[in-house]
PDB file of C-alpha atoms (C1' of nucleotides) in Angstrom:
ATOM      1  CA  MET A   1       5.942   1.278   3.813  1.00 62.00           C
ATOM      2  CA  PRO A   2       3.567   1.950   1.165  1.00 92.00           C
ATOM      3  CA  GLU A   3       4.583   4.615  -1.303  1.00 96.00           C
ATOM      4  CA  LEU A   4       2.928   5.399  -4.593  1.00 96.00           C
ATOM      5  CA  PRO A   5       3.679   2.114  -6.400  1.00 95.00           C
ATOM      6  CA  GLU A   6       2.490  -0.022  -3.492  1.00 95.00           C
ATOM      7  CA  VAL A   7      -0.684   2.006  -3.006  1.00 95.00           C
ATOM      8  CA  GLU A   8      -1.364   1.932  -6.746  1.00 96.00           C
ATOM      9  CA  THR A   9      -0.959  -1.842  -6.696  1.00 95.00           C
ATOM     10  CA  VAL A  10      -3.450  -2.213  -3.872  1.00 95.00           C
ATOM     11  CA  ALA A  11      -5.969   0.133  -5.505  1.00 96.00           C
ATOM     12  CA  ARG A  12      -5.836  -1.702  -8.827  1.00 95.00           C
ATOM     13  CA  GLN A  13      -6.298  -5.112  -7.273  1.00 94.00           C
ATOM     14  CA  LEU A  14      -9.052  -3.986  -4.969  1.00 95.00           C
ATOM     15  CA  ARG A  15     -10.882  -2.296  -7.817  1.00 96.00           C
ATOM     16  CA  LEU A  16     -11.222  -5.618  -9.658  1.00 95.00           C
ATOM     17  CA  ARG A  17     -12.706  -7.274  -6.588  1.00 94.00           C
ATOM     18  CA  VAL A  18     -14.962  -4.781  -4.847  1.00 96.00           C
ATOM     19  CA  VAL A  19     -16.382  -2.345  -7.381  1.00 97.00           C
ATOM     20  CA  GLY A  20     -20.125  -2.937  -7.657  1.00 97.00           C
ATOM     21  CA  ARG A  21     -20.341  -4.684  -4.302  1.00 97.00           C
ATOM     22  CA  THR A  22     -22.618  -3.408  -1.550  1.00 97.00           C
ATOM     23  CA  VAL A  23     -21.450  -2.751   1.989  1.00 97.00           C
ATOM     24  CA  ARG A  24     -23.524  -4.701   4.463  1.00 97.00           C
ATOM     25  CA  ARG A  25     -21.664  -3.614   7.546  1.00 97.00           C
ATOM     26  CA  LEU A  26     -18.544  -1.728   8.570  1.00 97.00           C
ATOM     27  CA  GLN A  27     -16.850  -2.716  11.806  1.00 96.00           C
ATOM     28  CA  ILE A  28     -14.070  -0.550  13.232  1.00 96.00           C
ATOM     29  CA  PHE A  29     -12.172  -2.307  15.969  1.00 96.00           C
ATOM     30  CA  ASP A  30      -9.451   0.272  16.610  1.00 95.00           C
ATOM     31  CA  PRO A  31     -10.649   3.565  18.111  1.00 94.00           C
ATOM     32  CA  LEU A  32      -7.641   5.316  16.533  1.00 94.00           C
ATOM     33  CA  LEU A  33      -9.442   4.921  13.200  1.00 94.00           C
ATOM     34  CA  ARG A  34     -12.387   6.972  14.451  1.00 91.00           C
ATOM     35  CA  ASN A  35     -11.157  10.525  14.203  1.00 81.00           C
ATOM     36  CA  GLY A  36     -14.432  12.358  14.200  1.00 80.00           C
ATOM     37  CA  ARG A  37     -17.671  10.668  13.232  1.00 83.00           C
ATOM     38  CA  THR A  38     -17.793   7.636  11.019  1.00 91.00           C
ATOM     39  CA  PRO A  39     -20.631   8.064   8.516  1.00 93.00           C
ATOM     40  CA  ARG A  40     -23.190   5.358   7.874  1.00 92.00           C
ATOM     41  CA  VAL A  41     -22.030   3.168   5.046  1.00 95.00           C
ATOM     42  CA  ALA A  42     -24.336   0.152   5.255  1.00 95.00           C
ATOM     43  CA  GLY A  43     -26.356  -0.141   2.056  1.00 96.00           C
ATOM     44  CA  ARG A  44     -23.962   1.939  -0.025  1.00 97.00           C
ATOM     45  CA  SER A  45     -22.271   0.299  -2.966  1.00 97.00           C
ATOM     46  CA  ILE A  46     -18.652   0.728  -3.973  1.00 97.00           C
ATOM     47  CA  ARG A  47     -18.437   2.812  -7.123  1.00 97.00           C
ATOM     48  CA  GLY A  48     -14.699   3.005  -7.516  1.00 97.00           C
ATOM     49  CA  VAL A  49     -11.298   2.462  -5.954  1.00 97.00           C
ATOM     50  CA  THR A  50      -8.556   4.889  -6.914  1.00 96.00           C
ATOM     51  CA  ARG A  51      -5.310   6.248  -5.569  1.00 96.00           C
ATOM     52  CA  SER A  52      -4.475   9.784  -4.544  1.00 96.00           C
ATOM     53  CA  GLY A  53      -0.886  10.255  -3.440  1.00 96.00           C
ATOM     54  CA  LYS A  54      -0.277   7.512  -0.904  1.00 96.00           C
ATOM     55  CA  ARG A  55      -3.972   7.056  -0.083  1.00 96.00           C
ATOM     56  CA  VAL A  56      -6.504   4.594  -1.411  1.00 96.00           C
ATOM     57  CA  LEU A  57      -9.793   6.340  -2.209  1.00 96.00           C
ATOM     58  CA  ILE A  58     -12.952   4.267  -2.007  1.00 97.00           C
ATOM     59  CA  GLU A  59     -16.019   5.915  -3.508  1.00 97.00           C
ATOM     60  CA  LEU A  60     -19.348   4.898  -2.027  1.00 97.00           C
ATOM     61  CA  SER A  61     -22.696   5.567  -3.669  1.00 97.00           C
ATOM     62  CA  PRO A  62     -25.659   7.232  -1.979  1.00 95.00           C
ATOM     63  CA  ALA A  63     -28.106   4.792  -0.453  1.00 89.00           C
ATOM     64  CA  ALA A  64     -31.655   4.717   0.858  1.00 84.00           C
ATOM     65  CA  GLY A  65     -31.831   7.112   3.784  1.00 82.00           C
ATOM     66  CA  VAL A  66     -28.302   8.470   3.253  1.00 81.00           C
ATOM     67  CA  LYS A  67     -27.889  11.329   0.826  1.00 83.00           C
ATOM     68  CA  GLY A  68     -24.871  11.979  -1.334  1.00 93.00           C
ATOM     69  CA  ALA A  69     -21.858   9.976  -2.335  1.00 96.00           C
ATOM     70  CA  LEU A  70     -19.045   9.421   0.115  1.00 96.00           C
ATOM     71  CA  TRP A  71     -15.291   9.006  -0.223  1.00 96.00           C
ATOM     72  CA  LEU A  72     -13.142   7.085   2.216  1.00 96.00           C
ATOM     73  CA  ALA A  73      -9.419   7.810   2.067  1.00 96.00           C
ATOM     74  CA  VAL A  74      -7.362   5.015   3.605  1.00 96.00           C
ATOM     75  CA  HIS A  75      -3.755   5.862   4.410  1.00 96.00           C
ATOM     76  CA  LEU A  76      -1.704   2.746   5.065  1.00 96.00           C
ATOM     77  CA  ARG A  77       1.201   4.677   6.612  1.00 95.00           C
ATOM     78  CA  MET A  78       3.900   2.166   7.559  1.00 93.00           C
ATOM     79  CA  THR A  79       2.253  -1.192   8.067  1.00 94.00           C
ATOM     80  CA  GLY A  80      -1.345  -0.910   6.906  1.00 94.00           C
ATOM     81  CA  ARG A  81      -2.827  -3.502   4.544  1.00 93.00           C
ATOM     82  CA  LEU A  82      -6.084  -3.604   2.682  1.00 95.00           C
ATOM     83  CA  LEU A  83      -6.776  -7.260   2.114  1.00 94.00           C
ATOM     84  CA  TRP A  84      -9.460  -8.921   0.090  1.00 93.00           C
ATOM     85  CA  MET A  85     -10.644 -12.131   1.687  1.00 85.00           C
ATOM     86  CA  ASP A  86     -13.384 -14.467   0.670  1.00 60.00           C
ATOM     87  CA  GLU A  87     -13.259 -16.609   3.760  1.00 62.00           C
ATOM     88  CA  ARG A  88     -12.863 -15.819   7.423  1.00 52.00           C
ATOM     89  CA  GLY A  89      -9.221 -15.702   8.403  1.00 67.00           C
ATOM     90  CA  ASP A  90      -7.858 -15.281  11.876  1.00 74.00           C
ATOM     91  CA  LEU A  91      -5.864 -12.139  11.275  1.00 86.00           C
ATOM     92  CA  GLU A  92      -3.704 -10.458  13.853  1.00 91.00           C
ATOM     93  CA  HIS A  93      -3.952  -6.667  14.121  1.00 94.00           C
ATOM     94  CA  LEU A  94      -7.273  -6.548  12.319  1.00 94.00           C
ATOM     95  CA  ARG A  95      -8.447  -2.931  12.704  1.00 96.00           C
ATOM     96  CA  ALA A  96     -11.544  -2.780  10.530  1.00 96.00           C
ATOM     97  CA  ARG A  97     -13.742  -5.001   8.432  1.00 96.00           C
ATOM     98  CA  PHE A  98     -16.100  -4.177   5.567  1.00 96.00           C
ATOM     99  CA  GLN A  99     -18.612  -6.958   5.143  1.00 96.00           C
ATOM    100  CA  LEU A 100     -19.825  -6.851   1.564  1.00 96.00           C
ATOM    101  CA  ASP A 101     -22.695  -8.631  -0.125  1.00 95.00           C
ATOM    102  CA  ARG A 102     -20.069 -11.128  -1.197  1.00 91.00           C
ATOM    103  CA  GLY A 103     -16.732 -11.377   0.564  1.00 93.00           C
ATOM    104  CA  GLU A 104     -15.096  -8.865   2.827  1.00 94.00           C
ATOM    105  CA  LEU A 105     -12.442  -6.206   2.813  1.00 96.00           C
ATOM    106  CA  LEU A 106     -10.104  -6.150   5.781  1.00 95.00           C
ATOM    107  CA  PHE A 107      -7.886  -3.427   7.141  1.00 95.00           C
ATOM    108  CA  GLN A 108      -4.923  -4.778   9.054  1.00 94.00           C
ATOM    109  CA  ASP A 109      -2.299  -2.524  10.623  1.00 95.00           C
ATOM    110  CA  THR A 110       0.395  -3.645  13.034  1.00 95.00           C
ATOM    111  CA  ARG A 111       1.672  -0.234  14.052  1.00 95.00           C
ATOM    112  CA  ARG A 112      -1.715   1.478  14.025  1.00 95.00           C
ATOM    113  CA  PHE A 113      -0.488   4.547  12.163  1.00 95.00           C
ATOM    114  CA  GLY A 114      -2.989   4.042   9.354  1.00 96.00           C
ATOM    115  CA  THR A 115      -5.909   6.443   9.036  1.00 96.00           C
ATOM    116  CA  PHE A 116      -9.461   6.600   7.690  1.00 96.00           C
ATOM    117  CA  ASP A 117     -10.717   9.978   6.498  1.00 95.00           C
ATOM    118  CA  TRP A 118     -14.209  10.568   5.134  1.00 95.00           C
ATOM    119  CA  TYR A 119     -15.156  13.149   2.517  1.00 94.00           C
ATOM    120  CA  ARG A 120     -18.377  14.315   0.878  1.00 94.00           C
ATOM    121  CA  SER A 121     -16.801  15.138  -2.478  1.00 93.00           C
ATOM    122  CA  SER A 122     -13.935  13.937  -4.612  1.00 90.00           C
ATOM    123  CA  ALA A 123     -12.556  17.475  -4.625  1.00 90.00           C
ATOM    124  CA  ALA A 124     -12.392  17.480  -0.830  1.00 90.00           C
ATOM    125  CA  ALA A 125     -10.639  14.118  -0.916  1.00 90.00           C
ATOM    126  CA  ALA A 126      -8.036  15.263  -3.443  1.00 87.00           C
ATOM    127  CA  SER A 127      -4.365  15.639  -2.504  1.00 83.00           C
ATOM    128  CA  GLN A 128      -2.476  18.892  -2.154  1.00 83.00           C
ATOM    129  CA  GLY A 129       0.562  18.081  -4.234  1.00 94.00           C
ATOM    130  CA  LEU A 130       0.953  17.131  -7.863  1.00 96.00           C
ATOM    131  CA  GLU A 131       0.679  13.519  -9.010  1.00 97.00           C
ATOM    132  CA  PRO A 132       4.130  12.627 -10.351  1.00 97.00           C
ATOM    133  CA  LEU A 133       2.723  10.403 -13.108  1.00 97.00           C
ATOM    134  CA  SER A 134       0.150  12.903 -14.322  1.00 97.00           C
ATOM    135  CA  PRO A 135       0.713  14.733 -17.615  1.00 97.00           C
ATOM    136  CA  GLU A 136       0.659  17.946 -15.581  1.00 96.00           C
ATOM    137  CA  LEU A 137       4.100  17.180 -14.232  1.00 97.00           C
ATOM    138  CA  THR A 138       6.283  18.481 -17.048  1.00 98.00           C
ATOM    139  CA  PRO A 139       9.944  19.397 -16.716  1.00 98.00           C
ATOM    140  CA  PRO A 140       9.133  23.139 -16.590  1.00 98.00           C
ATOM    141  CA  ARG A 141       6.545  22.468 -13.894  1.00 97.00           C
ATOM    142  CA  LEU A 142       9.077  20.488 -11.895  1.00 97.00           C
ATOM    143  CA  ALA A 143      11.600  23.287 -12.347  1.00 97.00           C
ATOM    144  CA  ALA A 144       9.032  25.779 -11.070  1.00 97.00           C
ATOM    145  CA  LEU A 145       8.351  23.641  -8.003  1.00 96.00           C
ATOM    146  CA  LEU A 146      12.066  23.343  -7.259  1.00 96.00           C
ATOM    147  CA  ARG A 147      12.809  27.019  -7.825  1.00 95.00           C
ATOM    148  CA  GLY A 148      14.341  28.716  -4.807  1.00 93.00           C
ATOM    149  CA  SER A 149      14.364  25.560  -2.684  1.00 95.00           C
ATOM    150  CA  THR A 150      17.274  25.394  -0.273  1.00 94.00           C
ATOM    151  CA  GLN A 151      16.178  21.982   0.948  1.00 94.00           C
ATOM    152  CA  ALA A 152      18.273  18.909   0.238  1.00 95.00           C
ATOM    153  CA  LEU A 153      16.807  17.085  -2.767  1.00 96.00           C
ATOM    154  CA  LYS A 154      16.132  13.914  -0.773  1.00 96.00           C
ATOM    155  CA  ALA A 155      14.104  15.846   1.798  1.00 96.00           C
ATOM    156  CA  TRP A 156      12.351  17.808  -0.935  1.00 97.00           C
ATOM    157  CA  LEU A 157      11.197  14.654  -2.714  1.00 97.00           C
ATOM    158  CA  LEU A 158       9.587  13.434   0.509  1.00 96.00           C
ATOM    159  CA  ARG A 159       7.398  16.547   0.801  1.00 96.00           C
ATOM    160  CA  GLN A 160       3.817  15.720  -0.048  1.00 95.00           C
ATOM    161  CA  ASP A 161       2.843  19.342  -0.708  1.00 94.00           C
ATOM    162  CA  ARG A 162       4.986  19.508  -3.859  1.00 95.00           C
ATOM    163  CA  LEU A 163       4.861  16.032  -5.415  1.00 97.00           C
ATOM    164  CA  VAL A 164       2.726  13.351  -3.807  1.00 97.00           C
ATOM    165  CA  GLY A 165       3.484   9.679  -3.420  1.00 97.00           C
ATOM    166  CA  LEU A 166       7.248   9.543  -3.034  1.00 97.00           C
ATOM    167  CA  GLY A 167       8.646   8.055   0.154  1.00 96.00           C
ATOM    168  CA  ASN A 168      11.951   6.990   1.596  1.00 96.00           C
ATOM    169  CA  ILE A 169      12.673   4.119  -0.785  1.00 95.00           C
ATOM    170  CA  TYR A 170      11.816   5.725  -4.092  1.00 96.00           C
ATOM    171  CA  ALA A 171      13.350   9.098  -3.195  1.00 97.00           C
ATOM    172  CA  SER A 172      16.740   7.398  -2.877  1.00 97.00           C
ATOM    173  CA  GLU A 173      16.166   5.234  -5.955  1.00 97.00           C
ATOM    174  CA  ILE A 174      15.108   8.165  -8.124  1.00 97.00           C
ATOM    175  CA  LEU A 175      18.090  10.302  -7.150  1.00 97.00           C
ATOM    176  CA  HIS A 176      20.470   7.471  -7.968  1.00 97.00           C
ATOM    177  CA  ALA A 177      18.798   6.874 -11.308  1.00 97.00           C
ATOM    178  CA  ALA A 178      19.141  10.594 -12.051  1.00 97.00           C
ATOM    179  CA  TRP A 179      22.841  10.754 -11.030  1.00 97.00           C
ATOM    180  CA  LEU A 180      21.973  13.393  -8.451  1.00 97.00           C
ATOM    181  CA  SER A 181      23.316  13.797  -4.931  1.00 97.00           C
ATOM    182  CA  PRO A 182      20.654  13.664  -2.212  1.00 96.00           C
ATOM    183  CA  PHE A 183      22.350  16.707  -0.638  1.00 95.00           C
ATOM    184  CA  ARG A 184      21.958  19.021  -3.609  1.00 95.00           C
ATOM    185  CA  GLU A 185      19.680  21.979  -3.061  1.00 95.00           C
ATOM    186  CA  GLY A 186      16.714  22.076  -5.402  1.00 94.00           C
ATOM    187  CA  ARG A 187      17.553  25.585  -6.570  1.00 95.00           C
ATOM    188  CA  THR A 188      20.967  24.475  -7.870  1.00 95.00           C
ATOM    189  CA  LEU A 189      19.677  22.051 -10.514  1.00 96.00           C
ATOM    190  CA  THR A 190      20.398  22.895 -14.112  1.00 96.00           C
ATOM    191  CA  LYS A 191      17.723  22.556 -16.753  1.00 97.00           C
ATOM    192  CA  ALA A 192      19.267  19.306 -17.954  1.00 97.00           C
ATOM    193  CA  GLU A 193      19.308  17.952 -14.410  1.00 97.00           C
ATOM    194  CA  VAL A 194      15.654  18.813 -13.850  1.00 97.00           C
ATOM    195  CA  GLU A 195      14.803  17.017 -17.080  1.00 97.00           C
ATOM    196  CA  ARG A 196      16.767  13.986 -15.937  1.00 97.00           C
ATOM    197  CA  LEU A 197      15.044  14.036 -12.560  1.00 97.00           C
ATOM    198  CA  HIS A 198      11.664  14.281 -14.245  1.00 98.00           C
ATOM    199  CA  ARG A 199      12.447  11.318 -16.490  1.00 98.00           C
ATOM    200  CA  CYS A 200      13.691   9.212 -13.583  1.00 98.00           C
ATOM    201  CA  ILE A 201      10.714   9.950 -11.343  1.00 98.00           C
ATOM    202  CA  ARG A 202       8.444   8.499 -14.020  1.00 98.00           C
ATOM    203  CA  ARG A 203      10.723   5.643 -15.001  1.00 98.00           C
ATOM    204  CA  ILE A 204      11.299   4.384 -11.467  1.00 97.00           C
ATOM    205  CA  LEU A 205       7.675   4.690 -10.376  1.00 97.00           C
ATOM    206  CA  GLU A 206       6.354   2.997 -13.508  1.00 97.00           C
ATOM    207  CA  ARG A 207       8.814   0.157 -13.184  1.00 97.00           C
ATOM    208  CA  ALA A 208       7.926  -0.284  -9.514  1.00 96.00           C
ATOM    209  CA  ILE A 209       4.220  -0.403 -10.349  1.00 96.00           C
ATOM    210  CA  ARG A 210       4.887  -3.043 -12.995  1.00 96.00           C
ATOM    211  CA  ASN A 211       6.601  -5.054 -10.244  1.00 95.00           C
ATOM    212  CA  CYS A 212       3.757  -4.578  -7.755  1.00 93.00           C
ATOM    213  CA  GLY A 213       5.905  -2.472  -5.439  1.00 93.00           C
ATOM    214  CA  THR A 214       8.625  -3.243  -2.915  1.00 91.00           C
ATOM    215  CA  THR A 215       8.341  -5.561   0.088  1.00 89.00           C
ATOM    216  CA  PHE A 216      10.808  -5.694   2.951  1.00 83.00           C
ATOM    217  CA  SER A 217       8.727  -7.097   5.717  1.00 81.00           C
ATOM    218  CA  ASP A 218       5.274  -5.595   5.818  1.00 80.00           C
ATOM    219  CA  PHE A 219       3.901  -4.668   2.462  1.00 83.00           C
ATOM    220  CA  GLN A 220       1.306  -6.973   0.971  1.00 83.00           C
ATOM    221  CA  ASP A 221      -1.064  -6.201  -1.824  1.00 86.00           C
ATOM    222  CA  ALA A 222      -4.816  -6.836  -1.721  1.00 86.00           C
ATOM    223  CA  ARG A 223      -4.176 -10.511  -2.450  1.00 86.00           C
ATOM    224  CA  GLY A 224      -1.797 -10.792   0.500  1.00 85.00           C
ATOM    225  CA  LEU A 225       1.211 -11.089  -1.844  1.00 85.00           C
ATOM    226  CA  SER A 226       4.569  -9.324  -1.714  1.00 88.00           C
ATOM    227  CA  GLY A 227       5.894  -6.927  -4.332  1.00 90.00           C
ATOM    228  CA  SER A 228       9.028  -7.784  -6.265  1.00 92.00           C
ATOM    229  CA  TYR A 229      10.751  -4.448  -6.823  1.00 93.00           C
ATOM    230  CA  GLN A 230      13.137  -5.109  -3.910  1.00 92.00           C
ATOM    231  CA  ARG A 231      15.123  -7.250  -6.376  1.00 93.00           C
ATOM    232  CA  LEU A 232      15.648  -4.198  -8.551  1.00 94.00           C
ATOM    233  CA  LEU A 233      16.652  -1.662  -5.937  1.00 95.00           C
ATOM    234  CA  ALA A 234      19.878   0.119  -6.838  1.00 96.00           C
ATOM    235  CA  VAL A 235      20.697   1.769  -3.503  1.00 96.00           C
ATOM    236  CA  TYR A 236      17.993   1.395  -0.873  1.00 95.00           C
ATOM    237  CA  ASP A 237      19.008  -1.060   1.876  1.00 94.00           C
ATOM    238  CA  ARG A 238      22.238  -1.822  -0.021  1.00 95.00           C
ATOM    239  CA  GLU A 239      24.734  -0.109   2.290  1.00 94.00           C
ATOM    240  CA  GLY A 240      28.282  -1.313   1.659  1.00 94.00           C
ATOM    241  CA  ARG A 241      27.358  -3.243  -1.461  1.00 94.00           C
ATOM    242  CA  PRO A 242      28.792  -2.202  -4.827  1.00 95.00           C
ATOM    243  CA  CYS A 243      26.933   0.311  -6.943  1.00 96.00           C
ATOM    244  CA  ARG A 244      25.524  -1.493  -9.965  1.00 94.00           C
ATOM    245  CA  ARG A 245      26.758   1.375 -12.122  1.00 95.00           C
ATOM    246  CA  CYS A 246      30.246   2.270 -10.853  1.00 95.00           C
ATOM    247  CA  ARG A 247      31.034  -0.436  -8.252  1.00 95.00           C
ATOM    248  CA  ALA A 248      31.678   2.101  -5.449  1.00 95.00           C
ATOM    249  CA  PRO A 249      30.209   0.973  -2.112  1.00 95.00           C
ATOM    250  CA  ILE A 250      26.722   2.307  -1.449  1.00 95.00           C
ATOM    251  CA  GLN A 251      26.640   4.637   1.519  1.00 94.00           C
ATOM    252  CA  ARG A 252      23.938   5.226   4.125  1.00 94.00           C
ATOM    253  CA  VAL A 253      23.550   8.572   5.838  1.00 94.00           C
ATOM    254  CA  VAL A 254      20.804   9.985   8.016  1.00 94.00           C
ATOM    255  CA  GLN A 255      18.816  12.942   6.742  1.00 93.00           C
ATOM    256  CA  GLN A 256      15.877  14.160   8.813  1.00 91.00           C
ATOM    257  CA  GLN A 257      16.147  11.107  11.047  1.00 91.00           C
ATOM    258  CA  ARG A 258      15.674   8.858   8.037  1.00 94.00           C
ATOM    259  CA  GLY A 259      18.069   6.710   6.124  1.00 94.00           C
ATOM    260  CA  THR A 260      19.264   7.967   2.763  1.00 96.00           C
ATOM    261  CA  PHE A 261      21.107   5.550   0.494  1.00 95.00           C
ATOM    262  CA  PHE A 262      23.283   6.812  -2.311  1.00 96.00           C
ATOM    263  CA  CYS A 263      26.402   6.083  -4.295  1.00 96.00           C
ATOM    264  CA  PRO A 264      29.257   8.481  -3.479  1.00 95.00           C
ATOM    265  CA  GLY A 265      30.926   7.424  -6.713  1.00 95.00           C
ATOM    266  CA  CYS A 266      28.368   8.439  -9.286  1.00 95.00           C
ATOM    267  CA  GLN A 267      25.987  10.710  -7.398  1.00 95.00           C
ATOM    268  CA  GLY A 268      28.514  13.342  -6.411  1.00 77.00           C
ATOM    269  CA  ARG A 269      30.406  13.479  -3.165  1.00 52.00           C
ATOM    270  CA  GLY A 270      27.724  14.287  -0.681  1.00 43.00           C
ATOM    271  CA  ARG A 271      27.617  17.721   0.831  1.00 41.00           C
ATOM    272  CA  THR A 272      30.252  19.219  -1.418  1.00 38.00           C
ATOM    273  CA  SER A 273      28.353  18.514  -4.590  1.00 39.00           C
ATOM    274  CA  ALA A 274      26.018  21.456  -4.172  1.00 39.00           C
ATOM    275  CA  ARG A 275      28.954  23.841  -3.947  1.00 36.00           C
ATOM    276  CA  ARG A 276      30.628  22.213  -6.899  1.00 36.00           C
ATOM    277  CA  ALA A 277      27.465  22.401  -8.971  1.00 37.00           C
ATOM    278  CA  ARG A 278      27.037  26.090  -8.217  1.00 31.00           C
ATOM    279  CA  GLY A 279      30.659  26.682  -9.070  1.00 29.00           C
ATOM    280  CA  THR A 280      30.404  25.019 -12.447  1.00 28.00           C
ATOM    281  CA  GLY A 281      26.979  26.509 -13.187  1.00 23.00           C
TER     282      GLY A 281
ATOM    283  C1'  DG B   1      12.877  24.192   8.202  1.00 54.78           C
ATOM    284  C1'  DG B   2      14.206  20.513  12.127  1.00 54.78           C
ATOM    285  C1'  DG B   3      13.015  17.751  16.369  1.00 54.78           C
ATOM    286  C1'  DT B   4       9.613  14.826  18.512  1.00 54.78           C
ATOM    287  C1'  DA B   5       5.632  11.913  18.887  1.00 54.78           C
ATOM    288  C1'  DC B   6       2.542   8.393  17.538  1.00 54.78           C
ATOM    289  C1'  DC B   7       2.679   2.451  17.810  1.00 54.78           C
ATOM    290  C1'  DT B   8       4.424  -2.304  17.460  1.00 54.78           C
ATOM    291  C1'  DG B   9       7.659  -5.889  16.480  1.00 54.78           C
ATOM    292  C1'  DA B  10      12.000  -7.529  14.498  1.00 54.78           C
ATOM    293  C1'  DA B  11      16.728  -7.466  14.649  1.00 54.78           C
ATOM    294  C1'  DA B  12      21.103  -6.093  16.508  1.00 54.78           C
TER     295       DA B  12
ATOM    296  C1'  DT C   1      18.339  -4.072  26.133  1.00 54.78           C
ATOM    297  C1'  DT C   2      18.521  -0.797  22.466  1.00 54.78           C
ATOM    298  C1'  DT C   3      17.810   0.540  17.809  1.00 54.78           C
ATOM    299  C1'  DC C   4      15.467   0.621  13.721  1.00 54.78           C
ATOM    300  C1'  DA C   5      11.484   0.606  10.285  1.00 54.78           C
ATOM    301  C1'  DG C   6       8.255   1.892   4.011  1.00 54.78           C
ATOM    302  C1'  DG C   7       4.675   7.898   7.185  1.00 54.78           C
ATOM    303  C1'  DT C   8       3.077  12.281   8.675  1.00 54.78           C
ATOM    304  C1'  DA C   9       1.159  15.709  12.337  1.00 54.78           C
ATOM    305  C1'  DC C  10       2.414  18.947  15.353  1.00 54.78           C
ATOM    306  C1'  DC C  11       5.678  21.579  18.229  1.00 54.78           C
ATOM    307  C1'  DC C  12       9.099  25.691  18.207  1.00 54.78           C
TER     308       DC C  12
END
DNA sequence: GGGTACCTGAAA
DNA sequence: TTTCAGGTACCC
């Protein structure tokens, strides 16, 4: 599941536990995690844990016999978990284990979509798209990114080459918060609508981070705990239930083979809203 | 752009 | 048994 708030939660918790620790040994149990060579990490210490888009970045120091710092980008994809454990557990679907000088960091991933990518510089490890919570994302910048887009807004928000970190849950939540139809084309948004979208992207993501993300079935943070934002969801997974704002039943449609949840009452009437918006300027 | 594939398990 | 799932890479 993990989208930006979940990945941010994991990175923050991990940071408190592993920064300054030394890697004694890295074991990779799932060959899918070895795309290309896995560098030597034994003897390196963990200098930092950050987030870039939906990936956790672990910075490793140089060590005796191994030159240069190293960055590991862990993408959790759908079911990946980075878990901090002090004692040996008997975990199912354990894909990798970092044995540290004290404790260990485990990578568990039921569906095996998760990835490890290794980089020699932080620049190489950086994401393509813009971080939605960075000061660089201003309303004019968002307007510039949206300019000319004929893509449905929901699909556009999922693109990682424009904004990073948004996924299927928060794309629906943000559009509802911004009173925008998921079917609107990016190029049709007025200045006021772009400003509203900008505000809601930040508001929703920040609130989700404060709640340690959303858990349906799989997401756990580094402590093995669930998030709590699922209590606050306005539309996602609420098909047929009343909109908290206008009481109309929440609707589920499929866009790009993925579920989109929205309120037909207060987010415009689906596919016609783009035409209506163009008509009214 | 949109379809399909990757992988596993839970729920319908 | 079939369908669905929080993600993205790769095909036309």
